[in-house]
C-alpha cells in the first residue's frame, strides 16, 4: 500500500512506472485481493501540439492577419488612402486652429486641464495607498450608483426628467437657444 501511495506522489513522468511496480508488488503480497486504483490523468485526451503553418514542427504560432469588413468584401485600403486620410485630419485641425481667435486662452485652458489631470491622478494614488480607504470609496460609489439608478433610471417619469435635465445642460454648454 505504501508503494501505491508513493506512485501517486511521484513525478508525473515516473508515475506510470511506479504504478506498474506497485501493482506487481501488490499481486505478490497476501493482500492481493485489493486492486490498485487506476491512475488519474490531469489532462484527458490527446496532447495539444502547436504547429506553425509556415514552419512545420515549430512551437510558434503563425502570424495572424487582421482584416476589416471592407477587406473581407474584397476592397482593400492602400497606404496612399491612409496617408490621405491622415493628411485630411491634420489639415482640418490646422484650419480649425487658425480660426481660433484667442489662441493663448485655448493654450491656458489646455495646460490647466493637463495640470488638473495630473493633480487628480496624484490624489487618487494617495487615497489608494491608505489601507481600507479604497474599499470604503468603492462602497460609497456603489451606494451612489444604486441611488442614481433608483432616482433616475428605475421609473419612466424619472427617466424623462433625466433626459430633460441632460438636454438643458447641453443647451447651457453649447449656448443654443430654443426657437419655437
Coordinates of C-alpha atoms in Angstrom, one line a residue:
X1 CA 0.0 0.0 0.0
X2 CA 2.9 2.3 0.7
X3 CA 4.2 1.7 -2.8
X4 CA 0.8 2.7 -4.2
X5 CA 0.9 6.0 -2.2
X6 CA 4.4 6.6 -3.4
X7 CA 3.3 6.0 -7.0
X8 CA 0.7 8.8 -6.7
X9 CA 3.1 11.2 -5.1
X10 CA 5.9 10.5 -7.7
X11 CA 6.7 12.9 -10.5
X12 CA 4.3 12.7 -13.5
X13 CA 6.9 11.2 -15.8
X14 CA 7.7 8.3 -13.5
X15 CA 4.1 7.9 -12.3
X16 CA 3.2 5.1 -14.7
X17 CA 6.4 3.1 -14.0
X18 CA 5.9 3.5 -10.2
X19 CA 2.2 2.4 -10.5
X20 CA 3.3 -0.7 -12.5
X21 CA 5.8 -1.7 -9.9
X22 CA 3.3 -1.1 -7.1
X23 CA 0.8 -3.3 -8.9
X24 CA 3.4 -6.0 -9.4
X25 CA 4.4 -5.9 -5.7
X26 CA 0.7 -5.9 -4.7
X27 CA -0.1 -9.0 -6.6
X28 CA 2.7 -11.0 -4.9
X29 CA 1.7 -9.9 -1.4
X30 CA -1.0 -11.7 0.6
X31 CA -3.4 -8.7 0.3
X32 CA -3.6 -9.2 -3.5
X33 CA -7.4 -9.1 -3.3
X34 CA -7.2 -5.3 -3.2
X35 CA -6.5 -4.0 -6.7
X36 CA -4.8 -0.6 -7.1
X37 CA -6.9 2.3 -8.3
X38 CA -6.3 3.4 -11.9
X39 CA -4.2 6.5 -12.3
X40 CA -5.9 9.8 -12.7
X41 CA -4.6 11.9 -15.5
X42 CA -4.6 15.7 -15.2
X43 CA -5.3 16.1 -18.9
X44 CA -7.9 13.9 -20.6
X45 CA -7.4 13.4 -24.3
X46 CA -4.6 13.7 -26.7
X47 CA -1.8 16.3 -26.0
X48 CA -2.1 19.5 -27.8
X49 CA 0.6 20.2 -30.4
X50 CA 1.1 23.6 -31.7
X51 CA 2.5 23.9 -35.3
X52 CA 3.1 26.9 -37.4
X53 CA 1.7 26.9 -40.9
X54 CA 5.0 28.3 -42.3
X55 CA 7.4 26.2 -40.2
X56 CA 6.4 22.6 -39.6
X57 CA 7.5 21.3 -36.3
X58 CA 7.8 24.7 -34.8
X59 CA 6.0 25.6 -31.5
X60 CA 5.5 29.2 -32.6
X61 CA 2.1 30.4 -33.7
X62 CA 1.6 31.5 -37.3
X63 CA 1.3 35.3 -37.6
X64 CA -2.3 36.5 -37.6
X65 CA -3.7 38.8 -40.2
X66 CA -6.2 41.3 -39.0
X67 CA -8.8 42.1 -41.6
X68 CA -11.6 44.6 -41.7
X69 CA -15.0 44.2 -43.1
X70 CA -14.0 46.1 -46.2
X71 CA -11.1 43.7 -46.8
X72 CA -13.4 40.7 -46.4
X73 CA -15.7 42.1 -49.1
X74 CA -12.8 42.4 -51.5
X75 CA -11.8 46.1 -51.2
X76 CA -8.6 47.0 -49.6
X77 CA -7.2 50.3 -48.3
X78 CA -3.8 51.2 -49.6
X79 CA -1.2 53.2 -47.7
X80 CA -1.9 56.1 -50.0
X81 CA -5.5 56.2 -48.9
X82 CA -4.5 56.0 -45.2
X83 CA -1.9 58.8 -45.7
X84 CA -4.5 60.9 -47.4
X85 CA -6.9 60.4 -44.6
X86 CA -4.3 61.4 -42.0
X87 CA -3.4 64.4 -44.1
X88 CA -7.0 65.5 -44.3
X89 CA -7.3 65.2 -40.5
X90 CA -4.2 67.3 -40.0
X91 CA -5.3 69.9 -42.5
X92 CA -8.8 70.1 -40.8
X93 CA -7.1 70.6 -37.4
X94 CA -4.9 73.3 -38.9
X95 CA -7.8 75.2 -40.3
X96 CA -9.7 74.9 -37.0
X97 CA -6.6 76.2 -35.1
X98 CA -6.2 79.1 -37.5
X99 CA -9.9 80.0 -37.0
X100 CA -9.5 80.3 -33.2
X101 CA -9.3 84.0 -32.2
X102 CA -7.8 83.7 -28.8
X103 CA -5.1 81.1 -29.0
X104 CA -3.5 81.9 -25.7
X105 CA -6.7 81.2 -23.8
X106 CA -7.0 77.8 -25.5
X107 CA -3.4 77.0 -24.5
X108 CA -4.0 78.1 -20.9
X109 CA -7.2 76.0 -20.7
X110 CA -5.4 73.0 -22.2
X111 CA -2.5 73.4 -19.8
X112 CA -4.8 73.8 -16.9
X113 CA -6.7 70.6 -17.9
X114 CA -3.4 68.7 -18.0
X115 CA -2.3 70.0 -14.6
X116 CA -5.7 69.1 -13.2
X117 CA -5.5 65.6 -14.6
X118 CA -2.0 65.1 -13.1
X119 CA -3.2 66.5 -9.8
X120 CA -6.2 64.3 -9.6
X121 CA -4.1 61.2 -10.5
X122 CA -1.8 62.1 -7.6
X123 CA -4.8 62.4 -5.2
X124 CA -6.2 59.1 -6.3
X125 CA -2.8 57.5 -5.9
X126 CA -2.5 58.9 -2.3
X127 CA -6.0 57.6 -1.5
X128 CA -5.2 54.2 -2.8
X129 CA -2.1 54.0 -0.6
X130 CA -4.2 54.4 2.6
X131 CA -5.3 51.0 3.9
X132 CA -9.1 50.3 3.8
X133 CA -9.9 53.7 2.3
X134 CA -10.2 52.4 -1.3
X135 CA -12.7 49.8 -0.2
X136 CA -14.7 52.5 1.6
X137 CA -14.7 54.6 -1.6
X138 CA -15.9 51.6 -3.6
X139 CA -18.8 51.2 -1.2
X140 CA -19.6 54.9 -1.5
X141 CA -19.5 54.6 -5.3
X142 CA -21.8 51.5 -5.2
X143 CA -24.2 53.3 -2.9
X144 CA -24.3 56.4 -5.1
X145 CA -24.8 54.2 -8.2
X146 CA -27.7 52.4 -6.5
X147 CA -29.3 55.7 -5.5
X148 CA -28.8 57.1 -9.1
X149 CA -30.5 54.0 -10.6
X150 CA -33.4 54.3 -8.1
X151 CA -33.8 58.0 -8.6
X152 CA -33.3 58.4 -12.3
X153 CA -33.4 55.1 -14.2
X154 CA -36.0 52.9 -12.5
X155 CA -39.2 54.7 -13.3
X156 CA -40.3 56.1 -16.7
X157 CA -41.2 59.5 -15.3
X158 CA -37.8 59.9 -13.7
X159 CA -36.1 58.8 -16.9
X160 CA -37.9 61.6 -18.8
X161 CA -36.8 64.1 -16.1
X162 CA -33.2 62.9 -16.5
X163 CA -33.4 63.4 -20.3
X164 CA -34.8 66.9 -19.8
X165 CA -32.0 67.8 -17.4
X166 CA -29.4 66.4 -19.9
X167 CA -30.9 68.4 -22.7
X168 CA -31.0 71.6 -20.6
X169 CA -27.3 71.0 -19.7
X170 CA -26.4 70.5 -23.3
X171 CA -28.1 73.8 -24.2
X172 CA -26.2 75.6 -21.5
X173 CA -22.9 74.2 -22.6
X174 CA -23.4 74.8 -26.4
X175 CA -25.2 78.1 -25.9
X176 CA -28.0 77.1 -28.1
X177 CA -31.3 78.8 -27.6
X178 CA -34.7 77.3 -28.3
X179 CA -36.5 78.9 -31.2
X180 CA -40.1 77.7 -31.5

